[in-house]
């Protein structure tokens, strides 16, 4: 089994599905208002927590009293006087170590059958903790200690960031380290670099399947049907008989059985139809996203497509600072808007969900325009299929139509890549010259974590922002060459303030400096 991995992602740590996460505080148990807004039950949980060891300074991390069925929370302290110098940074390092040790003991087994426990932490000590001027140094040391603890405790650590500058700098610092992508083979690294180039050029379009939501507790298609069968009370004999049918027909049977039961209870056919849709929503509408949606959202691609009903990718995109117009929802995507095409409906519009054979048969007549968007993307962009078994009938039809539309001898494999969990020779043969298959799992059982690690490396290669360069917060971590570049840009910045804004090229120069972290005038 591979060693623990350190992930870096944009997101909201309170929205990430993990085993445990770090909540910053200090010896006085001071916690910033934002955490109370994100966690309405926080004060009640604090009241039930034994915080004596934190108040006395005997330890720097302690578990918060449990609340609900979500991830465990561990309180970890920043220095009482703030992160002012090297000793403050050492305090943060010690807090991270104690957090990992505490959380590793709390989480005996990974949630949702993940192969390693996932622990998450923000980049803390840089806000009310007082270390904003040392943000760059803190980022370097945080990477060091997380790498050390992931290996020592065989856990995965996710550094979850809300600030794009911190995210960009953390990625740049990581890419300087020898062997940072060593969890992948050389061939997989080459694939990640190839896809990253497509992402940076705006040509990569993630296409999300059910597998991207399973680490958050959402069911696979098979599990969804099993749970619907539980709802209608099928006995063992009926279940075995049903298993002989294809999944679309099984879904149709369960839908019909659900409707019949509700009609027998005196409900109208329309209400009974709605009850089945609501049952599907209840099973797939999980509250927190896993790493795959968070990392795909961190790619910040202009376009994305999904067959999933849940809203996990939308939530992750909001948290990554790139809200998406959703199609179709009556929303109009303006030029420059990021969008998400939901081909099979959404939990917040239950009647739109495509699940049974009748739904699929009606799909072509009702949603031909949506299929045309996918076909156009296959012709002009590169689709990255994540979380698919590549058995979806609608997917097959789209690929077939696009292949027919392509000029010969153009290869579909240059337009689509599928990240798969196992090396399936049958799938490889079936999809040869149509989709570039990239198996990532190494063991006998499918392992979604392998896809997460690949996506993490892909996101790192695709991150090409440098908004930290002119920001004072990160000056302490710049290399000598970066400092020389920063000084040259500062001189340009000063000169630009003396040039009239109406001068040709002024707007472009201003935009360039803003992208590199220019101070706001005045």
Short mmCIF file of C-alpha atoms in Angstrom, two decimals:
data_model
loop_
_atom_site.label_atom_id
_atom_site.label_comp_id
_atom_site.label_asym_id
_atom_site.label_seq_id
_atom_site.Cartn_x
_atom_site.Cartn_y
_atom_site.Cartn_z
CA UNK A 1 0.00 0.00 0.00
CA UNK A 2 1.25 3.51 -0.81
CA UNK A 3 2.28 5.97 1.86
CA UNK A 4 0.13 8.82 3.12
CA UNK A 5 -0.29 11.73 0.72
CA UNK A 6 -0.58 15.50 1.27
CA UNK A 7 -3.37 17.06 -0.81
CA UNK A 8 -3.72 20.79 -1.49
CA UNK A 9 -7.16 22.02 -2.50
CA UNK A 10 -9.37 25.05 -2.58
CA UNK A 11 -12.53 24.67 -0.54
CA UNK A 12 -14.36 25.18 2.72
CA UNK A 13 -13.06 22.76 5.33
CA UNK A 14 -16.48 22.58 7.01
CA UNK A 15 -17.92 21.29 3.70
CA UNK A 16 -15.26 18.60 3.12
CA UNK A 17 -16.05 14.96 3.89
CA UNK A 18 -13.09 13.67 5.92
CA UNK A 19 -12.37 11.70 9.08
CA UNK A 20 -11.32 14.68 11.20
CA UNK A 21 -10.41 18.33 10.76
CA UNK A 22 -8.51 21.00 12.68
CA UNK A 23 -10.34 23.96 14.23
CA UNK A 24 -7.93 26.77 15.24
CA UNK A 25 -8.18 28.37 18.69
CA UNK A 26 -5.81 29.50 21.46
CA UNK A 27 -5.31 28.82 25.17
CA UNK A 28 -8.22 31.14 25.99
CA UNK A 29 -10.44 29.12 23.63
CA UNK A 30 -10.90 32.20 21.44
CA UNK A 31 -12.43 31.20 18.10
CA UNK A 32 -13.14 33.65 15.28
CA UNK A 33 -16.75 34.49 14.43
CA UNK A 34 -16.62 32.82 11.02
CA UNK A 35 -16.39 29.36 12.56
CA UNK A 36 -19.51 29.98 14.66
CA UNK A 37 -21.36 31.11 11.52
CA UNK A 38 -20.29 27.95 9.67
CA UNK A 39 -21.07 25.66 12.62
CA UNK A 40 -24.26 26.79 14.41
CA UNK A 41 -23.84 24.01 17.00
CA UNK A 42 -20.25 24.99 17.84
CA UNK A 43 -20.94 26.78 21.13
CA UNK A 44 -23.02 23.89 22.45
CA UNK A 45 -20.22 21.46 21.56
CA UNK A 46 -17.62 23.69 23.22
CA UNK A 47 -19.72 23.70 26.38
CA UNK A 48 -19.49 19.88 26.44
CA UNK A 49 -15.73 19.79 25.74
CA UNK A 50 -13.05 19.28 28.39
CA UNK A 51 -10.71 22.14 27.48
CA UNK A 52 -8.63 22.21 30.66
CA UNK A 53 -5.53 20.74 28.97
CA UNK A 54 -5.65 23.46 26.31
CA UNK A 55 -6.12 26.26 28.82
CA UNK A 56 -3.15 25.11 30.89
CA UNK A 57 -0.96 24.59 27.83
CA UNK A 58 -0.37 20.91 28.69
CA UNK A 59 -1.32 20.04 25.13
CA UNK A 60 -1.92 21.99 21.94
CA UNK A 61 -4.66 19.78 20.45
CA UNK A 62 -7.76 18.19 21.96
CA UNK A 63 -10.97 16.70 20.52
CA UNK A 64 -14.11 18.82 20.37
CA UNK A 65 -17.20 17.13 21.79
CA UNK A 66 -18.95 15.20 19.00
CA UNK A 67 -21.91 16.59 17.12
CA UNK A 68 -24.04 14.66 14.63
CA UNK A 69 -22.59 12.08 12.27
CA UNK A 70 -20.07 14.35 10.54
CA UNK A 71 -16.28 14.30 10.73
CA UNK A 72 -14.57 14.56 14.10
CA UNK A 73 -13.24 18.00 15.03
CA UNK A 74 -9.98 18.68 16.87
CA UNK A 75 -9.19 22.00 18.54
CA UNK A 76 -5.58 23.11 17.99
CA UNK A 77 -3.96 26.24 19.35
CA UNK A 78 -2.03 29.15 17.92
CA UNK A 79 0.33 31.08 20.23
CA UNK A 80 -1.50 33.30 22.70
CA UNK A 81 0.53 36.33 21.61
CA UNK A 82 0.25 35.44 17.92
CA UNK A 83 2.69 34.10 15.34
CA UNK A 84 5.30 36.85 15.49
CA UNK A 85 8.58 35.03 14.84
CA UNK A 86 10.25 31.62 14.50
CA UNK A 87 8.98 30.46 17.89
CA UNK A 88 5.42 31.11 16.76
CA UNK A 89 5.97 29.01 13.64
CA UNK A 90 7.36 26.21 15.82
CA UNK A 91 4.18 26.38 17.91
CA UNK A 92 2.08 25.92 14.75
CA UNK A 93 4.21 22.92 13.74
CA UNK A 94 3.71 21.33 17.16
CA UNK A 95 -0.04 21.94 16.96
CA UNK A 96 -0.22 20.18 13.59
CA UNK A 97 1.71 17.20 14.95
CA UNK A 98 -0.57 16.93 17.97
CA UNK A 99 -3.65 17.33 15.77
CA UNK A 100 -2.60 14.41 13.58
CA UNK A 101 -1.76 12.22 16.58
CA UNK A 102 -5.07 13.05 18.25
CA UNK A 103 -7.16 12.61 15.09
CA UNK A 104 -5.41 9.39 14.09
CA UNK A 105 -6.44 7.84 17.40
CA UNK A 106 -10.01 9.13 17.14
CA UNK A 107 -10.64 7.77 13.64
CA UNK A 108 -10.14 4.02 13.89
CA UNK A 109 -11.24 3.31 10.31
CA UNK A 110 -11.73 5.59 7.30
CA UNK A 111 -15.22 6.85 6.58
CA UNK A 112 -17.09 5.54 3.53
CA UNK A 113 -14.60 2.70 2.92
CA UNK A 114 -11.75 4.98 1.89
CA UNK A 115 -8.44 3.09 2.01
CA UNK A 116 -6.70 5.68 4.21
CA UNK A 117 -7.99 8.07 6.83
CA UNK A 118 -8.28 11.64 5.58
CA UNK A 119 -7.46 14.49 7.98
CA UNK A 120 -8.00 18.10 6.94
CA UNK A 121 -6.59 21.39 8.16
CA UNK A 122 -6.70 25.03 7.08
CA UNK A 123 -3.63 27.20 6.71
CA UNK A 124 -3.95 28.59 10.22
CA UNK A 125 -1.98 31.06 12.31
CA UNK A 126 -2.05 33.66 9.52
CA UNK A 127 -5.26 35.53 10.35
CA UNK A 128 -6.22 36.38 13.91
CA UNK A 129 -3.25 34.16 14.80
CA UNK A 130 -1.07 37.11 13.83
CA UNK A 131 1.23 35.50 11.28
CA UNK A 132 0.06 37.21 8.10
CA UNK A 133 3.49 38.74 7.46
CA UNK A 134 5.00 35.24 7.74
CA UNK A 135 2.43 33.57 5.49
CA UNK A 136 5.06 32.30 3.05
CA UNK A 137 7.28 30.79 5.75
CA UNK A 138 4.27 29.23 7.44
CA UNK A 139 3.26 27.63 4.14
CA UNK A 140 6.70 26.05 3.75
CA UNK A 141 6.77 24.69 7.29
CA UNK A 142 3.18 23.47 7.03
CA UNK A 143 4.13 21.43 3.97
CA UNK A 144 7.14 20.02 5.84
CA UNK A 145 5.24 18.90 8.91
CA UNK A 146 2.26 17.55 6.95
CA UNK A 147 4.55 15.45 4.76
CA UNK A 148 6.31 14.13 7.87
CA UNK A 149 3.09 13.26 9.71
CA UNK A 150 1.35 11.70 6.69
CA UNK A 151 4.24 9.27 6.40
CA UNK A 152 4.62 8.63 10.14
CA UNK A 153 0.92 7.84 10.72
CA UNK A 154 0.00 6.45 7.28
CA UNK A 155 -2.81 8.96 6.83
CA UNK A 156 -3.74 11.40 4.09
CA UNK A 157 -3.70 15.09 4.94
CA UNK A 158 -5.63 17.74 3.01
CA UNK A 159 -4.60 21.39 3.31
CA UNK A 160 -7.83 23.24 2.51
CA UNK A 161 -7.52 26.87 1.44
CA UNK A 162 -10.05 29.63 0.77
CA UNK A 163 -7.54 32.21 -0.46
CA UNK A 164 -6.37 31.89 -4.08
CA UNK A 165 -2.99 33.52 -3.32
CA UNK A 166 -2.22 31.05 -0.54
CA UNK A 167 -3.31 28.17 -2.77
CA UNK A 168 -1.09 29.32 -5.65
CA UNK A 169 1.92 29.83 -3.38
CA UNK A 170 1.47 26.49 -1.63
CA UNK A 171 1.37 24.74 -5.00
CA UNK A 172 4.50 26.56 -6.19
CA UNK A 173 6.39 25.65 -3.02
CA UNK A 174 5.34 22.02 -3.34
CA UNK A 175 6.47 21.75 -6.97
CA UNK A 176 9.99 22.80 -5.96
CA UNK A 177 10.39 19.71 -3.80
CA UNK A 178 12.12 16.66 -5.18
CA UNK A 179 9.82 13.67 -5.53
CA UNK A 180 6.63 15.53 -4.63
CA UNK A 181 4.72 13.55 -7.28
CA UNK A 182 6.41 10.21 -6.53
CA UNK A 183 3.09 8.52 -5.67
CA UNK A 184 2.51 8.31 -9.44
CA UNK A 185 4.40 6.32 -12.06
CA UNK A 186 6.39 8.20 -14.70
CA UNK A 187 3.66 7.46 -17.24
CA UNK A 188 0.98 8.80 -14.90
CA UNK A 189 3.01 11.96 -14.23
CA UNK A 190 3.31 12.50 -17.99
CA UNK A 191 -0.48 12.12 -18.29
CA UNK A 192 -1.03 14.63 -15.48
CA UNK A 193 1.27 17.13 -17.21
CA UNK A 194 -0.52 16.61 -20.55
CA UNK A 195 -3.95 17.19 -19.01
CA UNK A 196 -2.63 20.19 -17.05
CA UNK A 197 -1.52 21.85 -20.29
CA UNK A 198 -5.04 21.37 -21.64
CA UNK A 199 -6.50 22.84 -18.44
CA UNK A 200 -4.25 25.91 -18.60
CA UNK A 201 -5.30 26.51 -22.21
CA UNK A 202 -8.99 26.31 -21.26
CA UNK A 203 -9.56 23.16 -23.31
CA UNK A 204 -10.06 20.57 -20.54
CA UNK A 205 -13.66 19.74 -19.60
CA UNK A 206 -14.18 17.49 -16.54
CA UNK A 207 -17.04 15.00 -16.97
CA UNK A 208 -18.07 13.71 -13.52
CA UNK A 209 -19.63 10.32 -12.84
CA UNK A 210 -21.02 8.73 -9.67
CA UNK A 211 -17.57 7.65 -8.47
CA UNK A 212 -16.62 11.26 -7.71
CA UNK A 213 -19.34 11.40 -5.03
CA UNK A 214 -18.87 8.01 -3.38
CA UNK A 215 -16.07 9.13 -1.02
CA UNK A 216 -18.61 11.60 0.38
CA UNK A 217 -21.05 8.81 1.18
CA UNK A 218 -23.19 8.97 -1.96
CA UNK A 219 -24.23 5.54 -3.30
CA UNK A 220 -23.06 3.89 -6.49
CA UNK A 221 -25.78 3.14 -9.04
CA UNK A 222 -25.95 -0.47 -7.76
CA UNK A 223 -26.17 0.64 -4.13
CA UNK A 224 -28.84 3.20 -4.99
CA UNK A 225 -31.04 0.46 -6.45
CA UNK A 226 -30.40 -1.79 -3.43
CA UNK A 227 -31.50 0.97 -1.05
CA UNK A 228 -34.60 1.70 -3.12
CA UNK A 229 -35.38 -2.03 -2.92
CA UNK A 230 -35.10 -1.76 0.88
CA UNK A 231 -37.58 1.11 0.82
CA UNK A 232 -40.25 -0.93 -0.96
CA UNK A 233 -39.68 -3.99 1.23
CA UNK A 234 -38.59 -6.58 -1.35
CA UNK A 235 -37.91 -10.01 0.12
CA UNK A 236 -34.84 -12.09 -0.75
CA UNK A 237 -36.61 -14.05 -3.50
CA UNK A 238 -37.81 -10.87 -5.19
CA UNK A 239 -34.34 -9.33 -4.94
CA UNK A 240 -32.72 -12.32 -6.63
CA UNK A 241 -35.31 -12.29 -9.40
CA UNK A 242 -34.76 -8.56 -9.91
CA UNK A 243 -30.98 -8.96 -10.19
CA UNK A 244 -31.45 -10.86 -13.46
CA UNK A 245 -32.62 -7.64 -15.11
CA UNK A 246 -30.55 -4.71 -16.29
CA UNK A 247 -30.16 -1.68 -14.05
CA UNK A 248 -32.53 0.53 -16.06
CA UNK A 249 -35.28 -2.09 -15.86
CA UNK A 250 -34.61 -2.66 -12.16
CA UNK A 251 -35.01 1.07 -11.59
CA UNK A 252 -38.27 1.05 -13.58
CA UNK A 253 -39.62 -1.85 -11.49
CA UNK A 254 -38.72 -0.13 -8.21
CA UNK A 255 -40.30 3.09 -9.40
CA UNK A 256 -43.52 1.28 -10.30
CA UNK A 257 -43.58 -0.64 -7.00
CA UNK A 258 -43.06 2.60 -5.04
CA UNK A 259 -45.89 4.33 -6.90
CA UNK A 260 -48.25 1.38 -6.34
CA UNK A 261 -47.57 1.35 -2.60
CA UNK A 262 -48.29 5.06 -2.27
CA UNK A 263 -51.46 4.83 -4.37
CA UNK A 264 -52.65 1.97 -2.14
CA UNK A 265 -52.18 4.32 0.80
CA UNK A 266 -54.58 6.80 -0.80
CA UNK A 267 -52.16 9.18 -2.50
CA UNK A 268 -52.69 10.44 -6.03
CA UNK A 269 -50.56 9.09 -8.89
CA UNK A 270 -48.85 12.46 -9.18
CA UNK A 271 -47.98 12.49 -5.48
CA UNK A 272 -46.79 8.88 -5.72
CA UNK A 273 -44.48 9.81 -8.63
CA UNK A 274 -43.09 12.64 -6.54
CA UNK A 275 -42.56 10.26 -3.61
CA UNK A 276 -40.28 8.06 -5.72
CA UNK A 277 -38.25 11.06 -6.88
CA UNK A 278 -38.00 12.25 -3.27
CA UNK A 279 -36.73 8.80 -2.22
CA UNK A 280 -33.93 9.06 -4.80
CA UNK A 281 -33.07 12.56 -3.60
CA UNK A 282 -32.92 11.43 0.04
CA UNK A 283 -30.38 8.74 -0.84
CA UNK A 284 -28.05 10.79 -3.06
CA UNK A 285 -28.22 14.27 -1.50
CA UNK A 286 -25.21 14.06 0.84
CA UNK A 287 -24.13 17.21 2.73
CA UNK A 288 -20.36 17.33 2.17
CA UNK A 289 -18.16 16.84 -0.90
CA UNK A 290 -15.14 14.56 -1.07
CA UNK A 291 -11.69 15.28 -2.44
CA UNK A 292 -12.51 14.54 -6.09
CA UNK A 293 -15.11 17.33 -6.51
CA UNK A 294 -12.92 19.72 -4.49
CA UNK A 295 -9.86 19.05 -6.66
CA UNK A 296 -11.82 19.22 -9.92
CA UNK A 297 -13.31 22.53 -8.77
CA UNK A 298 -9.78 23.74 -7.96
CA UNK A 299 -8.89 23.26 -11.64
CA UNK A 300 -11.25 26.21 -12.30
CA UNK A 301 -12.10 25.03 -15.81
CA UNK A 302 -14.63 27.21 -17.66
CA UNK A 303 -16.86 24.22 -18.42
CA UNK A 304 -17.84 20.97 -16.72
CA UNK A 305 -20.39 18.21 -17.32
CA UNK A 306 -21.93 15.63 -14.99
CA UNK A 307 -24.46 12.81 -14.91
CA UNK A 308 -24.69 13.09 -11.10
CA UNK A 309 -27.87 14.26 -9.40
CA UNK A 310 -26.16 15.69 -6.30
CA UNK A 311 -24.90 19.27 -5.90
CA UNK A 312 -21.44 18.43 -4.57
CA UNK A 313 -19.50 19.86 -7.51
CA UNK A 314 -21.59 23.04 -7.47
CA UNK A 315 -20.86 23.49 -3.76
CA UNK A 316 -17.15 22.79 -4.27
CA UNK A 317 -17.03 25.29 -7.15
CA UNK A 318 -18.68 27.96 -5.00
CA UNK A 319 -16.10 27.32 -2.28
CA UNK A 320 -13.25 27.48 -4.82
CA UNK A 321 -14.39 30.97 -5.82
CA UNK A 322 -15.82 30.03 -9.22
CA UNK A 323 -19.64 29.80 -9.01
CA UNK A 324 -21.14 28.05 -12.02
CA UNK A 325 -24.22 28.72 -14.08
CA UNK A 326 -26.14 25.45 -14.18
CA UNK A 327 -27.61 24.19 -17.44
CA UNK A 328 -30.50 23.50 -17.84
CA UNK A 329 -32.13 25.50 -15.10
CA UNK A 330 -33.52 28.52 -16.83
CA UNK A 331 -30.19 30.23 -16.19
CA UNK A 332 -28.45 32.01 -19.03
CA UNK A 333 -24.69 31.69 -19.27
CA UNK A 334 -23.13 34.99 -20.26
CA UNK A 335 -19.83 35.17 -22.10
CA UNK A 336 -17.08 34.34 -19.63
CA UNK A 337 -19.36 32.58 -17.13
CA UNK A 338 -18.26 29.18 -15.88
CA UNK A 339 -21.00 26.61 -16.37
CA UNK A 340 -21.98 23.08 -15.38
CA UNK A 341 -24.14 20.94 -17.65
CA UNK A 342 -26.25 18.48 -15.60
CA UNK A 343 -27.38 15.91 -18.13
CA UNK A 344 -29.40 13.65 -15.82
CA UNK A 345 -31.13 16.15 -13.56
CA UNK A 346 -30.57 17.49 -10.07
CA UNK A 347 -31.70 16.80 -6.50
CA UNK A 348 -33.21 20.26 -6.20
CA UNK A 349 -35.45 19.50 -9.20
CA UNK A 350 -36.52 15.89 -8.48
CA UNK A 351 -38.76 15.65 -11.55
CA UNK A 352 -35.70 16.20 -13.78
CA UNK A 353 -33.89 13.03 -12.61
CA UNK A 354 -33.10 10.44 -15.31
CA UNK A 355 -33.06 6.95 -13.77
CA UNK A 356 -35.34 4.40 -15.47
CA UNK A 357 -35.50 3.05 -19.02
CA UNK A 358 -38.49 5.29 -19.76
CA UNK A 359 -36.44 8.27 -18.61
CA UNK A 360 -33.62 7.29 -20.95
CA UNK A 361 -35.94 6.69 -23.89
CA UNK A 362 -37.48 10.09 -23.36
CA UNK A 363 -34.08 11.71 -23.03
CA UNK A 364 -33.33 12.00 -26.75
CA UNK A 365 -36.53 13.87 -27.57
CA UNK A 366 -36.44 16.16 -24.53
CA UNK A 367 -32.74 16.95 -24.21
CA UNK A 368 -31.23 16.81 -27.66
CA UNK A 369 -29.91 20.34 -27.22
CA UNK A 370 -27.99 19.27 -24.09
CA UNK A 371 -26.46 16.32 -25.89
CA UNK A 372 -25.37 18.70 -28.63
CA UNK A 373 -23.32 20.64 -26.06
CA UNK A 374 -21.46 17.46 -25.09
CA UNK A 375 -20.86 16.58 -28.74
CA UNK A 376 -19.52 20.06 -29.44
CA UNK A 377 -17.15 19.78 -26.48
CA UNK A 378 -15.84 16.45 -27.74
CA UNK A 379 -15.13 18.06 -31.10
CA UNK A 380 -13.41 21.20 -29.79
CA UNK A 381 -12.15 20.34 -26.29
CA UNK A 382 -10.74 17.40 -24.35
CA UNK A 383 -13.11 15.59 -21.98
CA UNK A 384 -11.72 14.13 -18.75
CA UNK A 385 -14.04 11.35 -17.55
CA UNK A 386 -13.76 10.84 -13.78
CA UNK A 387 -15.82 8.41 -11.70
CA UNK A 388 -17.27 6.41 -14.61
CA UNK A 389 -17.59 2.75 -15.40
CA UNK A 390 -18.18 3.93 -18.98
CA UNK A 391 -21.35 1.83 -19.16
CA UNK A 392 -23.87 4.67 -19.35
CA UNK A 393 -26.08 4.24 -22.44
CA UNK A 394 -26.38 7.97 -23.01
CA UNK A 395 -22.60 8.30 -22.88
CA UNK A 396 -22.25 5.54 -25.49
CA UNK A 397 -24.71 7.30 -27.80
CA UNK A 398 -22.87 10.63 -27.57
CA UNK A 399 -19.47 9.09 -28.30
CA UNK A 400 -20.96 7.17 -31.22
CA UNK A 401 -22.48 10.32 -32.75
CA UNK A 402 -19.29 12.34 -32.35
CA UNK A 403 -17.16 9.57 -33.84
CA UNK A 404 -19.39 9.59 -36.92
CA UNK A 405 -19.12 13.39 -37.17
CA UNK A 406 -15.32 13.46 -36.98
CA UNK A 407 -13.38 13.75 -40.22
CA UNK A 408 -11.52 10.54 -40.97
CA UNK A 409 -8.97 9.40 -39.89
CA UNK A 410 -9.27 11.66 -36.79
CA UNK A 411 -8.92 9.79 -33.49
CA UNK A 412 -11.41 10.18 -30.67
CA UNK A 413 -8.69 9.14 -28.23
CA UNK A 414 -7.06 12.54 -28.71
CA UNK A 415 -10.27 14.18 -27.46
CA UNK A 416 -11.12 12.19 -24.32
CA UNK A 417 -9.34 10.59 -21.36
CA UNK A 418 -10.96 8.32 -18.77
CA UNK A 419 -9.41 7.80 -15.33
CA UNK A 420 -10.29 4.25 -14.29
CA UNK A 421 -9.79 2.39 -11.02
CA UNK A 422 -8.61 -0.90 -12.51
CA UNK A 423 -6.79 -2.06 -15.61
CA UNK A 424 -9.67 -3.66 -17.52
CA UNK A 425 -8.45 -5.27 -20.78
CA UNK A 426 -12.03 -5.65 -22.07
CA UNK A 427 -12.77 -1.95 -21.58
CA UNK A 428 -9.43 -1.05 -23.14
CA UNK A 429 -10.27 -3.09 -26.23
CA UNK A 430 -13.85 -1.81 -26.47
CA UNK A 431 -12.82 1.84 -26.22
CA UNK A 432 -9.62 1.62 -28.25
CA UNK A 433 -9.27 4.66 -30.55
CA UNK A 434 -12.28 6.28 -28.82
CA UNK A 435 -11.21 7.19 -25.28
CA UNK A 436 -7.70 7.16 -23.83
CA UNK A 437 -8.02 4.80 -20.86
CA UNK A 438 -5.78 5.55 -17.89
CA UNK A 439 -5.96 2.88 -15.14
CA UNK A 440 -4.75 4.24 -11.79
CA UNK A 441 -5.44 1.58 -9.16
CA UNK A 442 -2.63 -0.84 -8.31
CA UNK A 443 -4.40 -3.42 -6.12
CA UNK A 444 -6.98 -6.12 -6.90
CA UNK A 445 -9.86 -3.95 -5.62
CA UNK A 446 -10.93 -0.58 -7.07
CA UNK A 447 -9.46 2.29 -5.05
CA UNK A 448 -10.94 5.74 -5.56
CA UNK A 449 -8.06 7.23 -3.58
CA UNK A 450 -5.72 6.57 -6.53
CA UNK A 451 -7.85 8.90 -8.66
CA UNK A 452 -7.73 11.56 -5.92
CA UNK A 453 -3.92 11.40 -5.82
CA UNK A 454 -3.75 11.72 -9.61
CA UNK A 455 -6.12 14.70 -9.57
CA UNK A 456 -4.03 16.36 -6.85
CA UNK A 457 -0.92 16.16 -9.03
CA UNK A 458 -2.89 17.35 -12.07
CA UNK A 459 -4.18 20.38 -10.14
CA UNK A 460 -0.65 21.24 -8.99
CA UNK A 461 0.68 21.18 -12.56
CA UNK A 462 -2.33 23.17 -13.81
CA UNK A 463 -1.96 25.92 -11.18
CA UNK A 464 -0.13 28.73 -12.93
CA UNK A 465 -1.28 31.76 -10.92
CA UNK A 466 1.31 33.98 -9.18
CA UNK A 467 -0.87 36.45 -7.31
CA UNK A 468 1.44 36.11 -4.29
CA UNK A 469 4.44 37.67 -6.07
CA UNK A 470 3.71 41.31 -5.17
CA UNK A 471 1.90 40.50 -1.92
CA UNK A 472 3.86 41.47 1.20
CA UNK A 473 2.44 38.42 3.04
CA UNK A 474 4.56 36.03 0.99
CA UNK A 475 7.80 38.02 0.63
CA UNK A 476 9.55 35.91 3.28
CA UNK A 477 9.29 32.73 1.17
CA UNK A 478 10.43 34.13 -2.19
CA UNK A 479 13.59 32.79 -3.80
CA UNK A 480 16.41 35.16 -4.81
CA UNK A 481 15.24 35.15 -8.43
CA UNK A 482 11.65 35.78 -7.38
CA UNK A 483 12.79 38.72 -5.26
CA UNK A 484 14.64 40.24 -8.23
CA UNK A 485 11.53 39.85 -10.35
CA UNK A 486 9.41 41.33 -7.57
CA UNK A 487 11.73 44.35 -7.30
CA UNK A 488 11.54 44.93 -11.06
CA UNK A 489 7.74 44.73 -10.94
CA UNK A 490 7.66 47.15 -8.01
CA UNK A 491 9.62 49.66 -10.08
CA UNK A 492 7.17 49.21 -12.94
CA UNK A 493 4.32 49.63 -10.48
CA UNK A 494 5.73 52.95 -9.24
CA UNK A 495 6.34 54.18 -12.79
CA UNK A 496 2.85 53.17 -13.88
CA UNK A 497 1.28 55.39 -11.23
CA UNK A 498 2.86 58.39 -12.99
CA UNK A 499 1.40 57.46 -16.40
CA UNK A 500 -2.11 58.65 -17.36
CA UNK A 501 -4.63 55.83 -17.31
CA UNK A 502 -5.74 56.77 -20.82
CA UNK A 503 -2.33 55.84 -22.25
CA UNK A 504 -2.40 52.96 -24.73
CA UNK A 505 -1.45 49.70 -23.00
CA UNK A 506 -2.00 51.11 -19.49
CA UNK A 507 -5.01 48.87 -18.83
CA UNK A 508 -3.11 45.75 -19.90
CA UNK A 509 -0.10 46.62 -17.72
CA UNK A 510 -2.40 47.31 -14.77
CA UNK A 511 -4.18 43.99 -15.27
CA UNK A 512 -0.87 42.12 -15.37
CA UNK A 513 0.28 43.68 -12.09
CA UNK A 514 -3.10 42.99 -10.48
CA UNK A 515 -2.79 39.31 -11.43
CA UNK A 516 0.60 39.27 -9.70
CA UNK A 517 -0.78 40.73 -6.46
CA UNK A 518 -0.39 44.47 -6.99
CA UNK A 519 -1.27 46.70 -4.06
CA UNK A 520 -4.49 48.62 -4.55
CA UNK A 521 -3.71 52.32 -5.20
CA UNK A 522 -4.54 54.61 -2.29
#
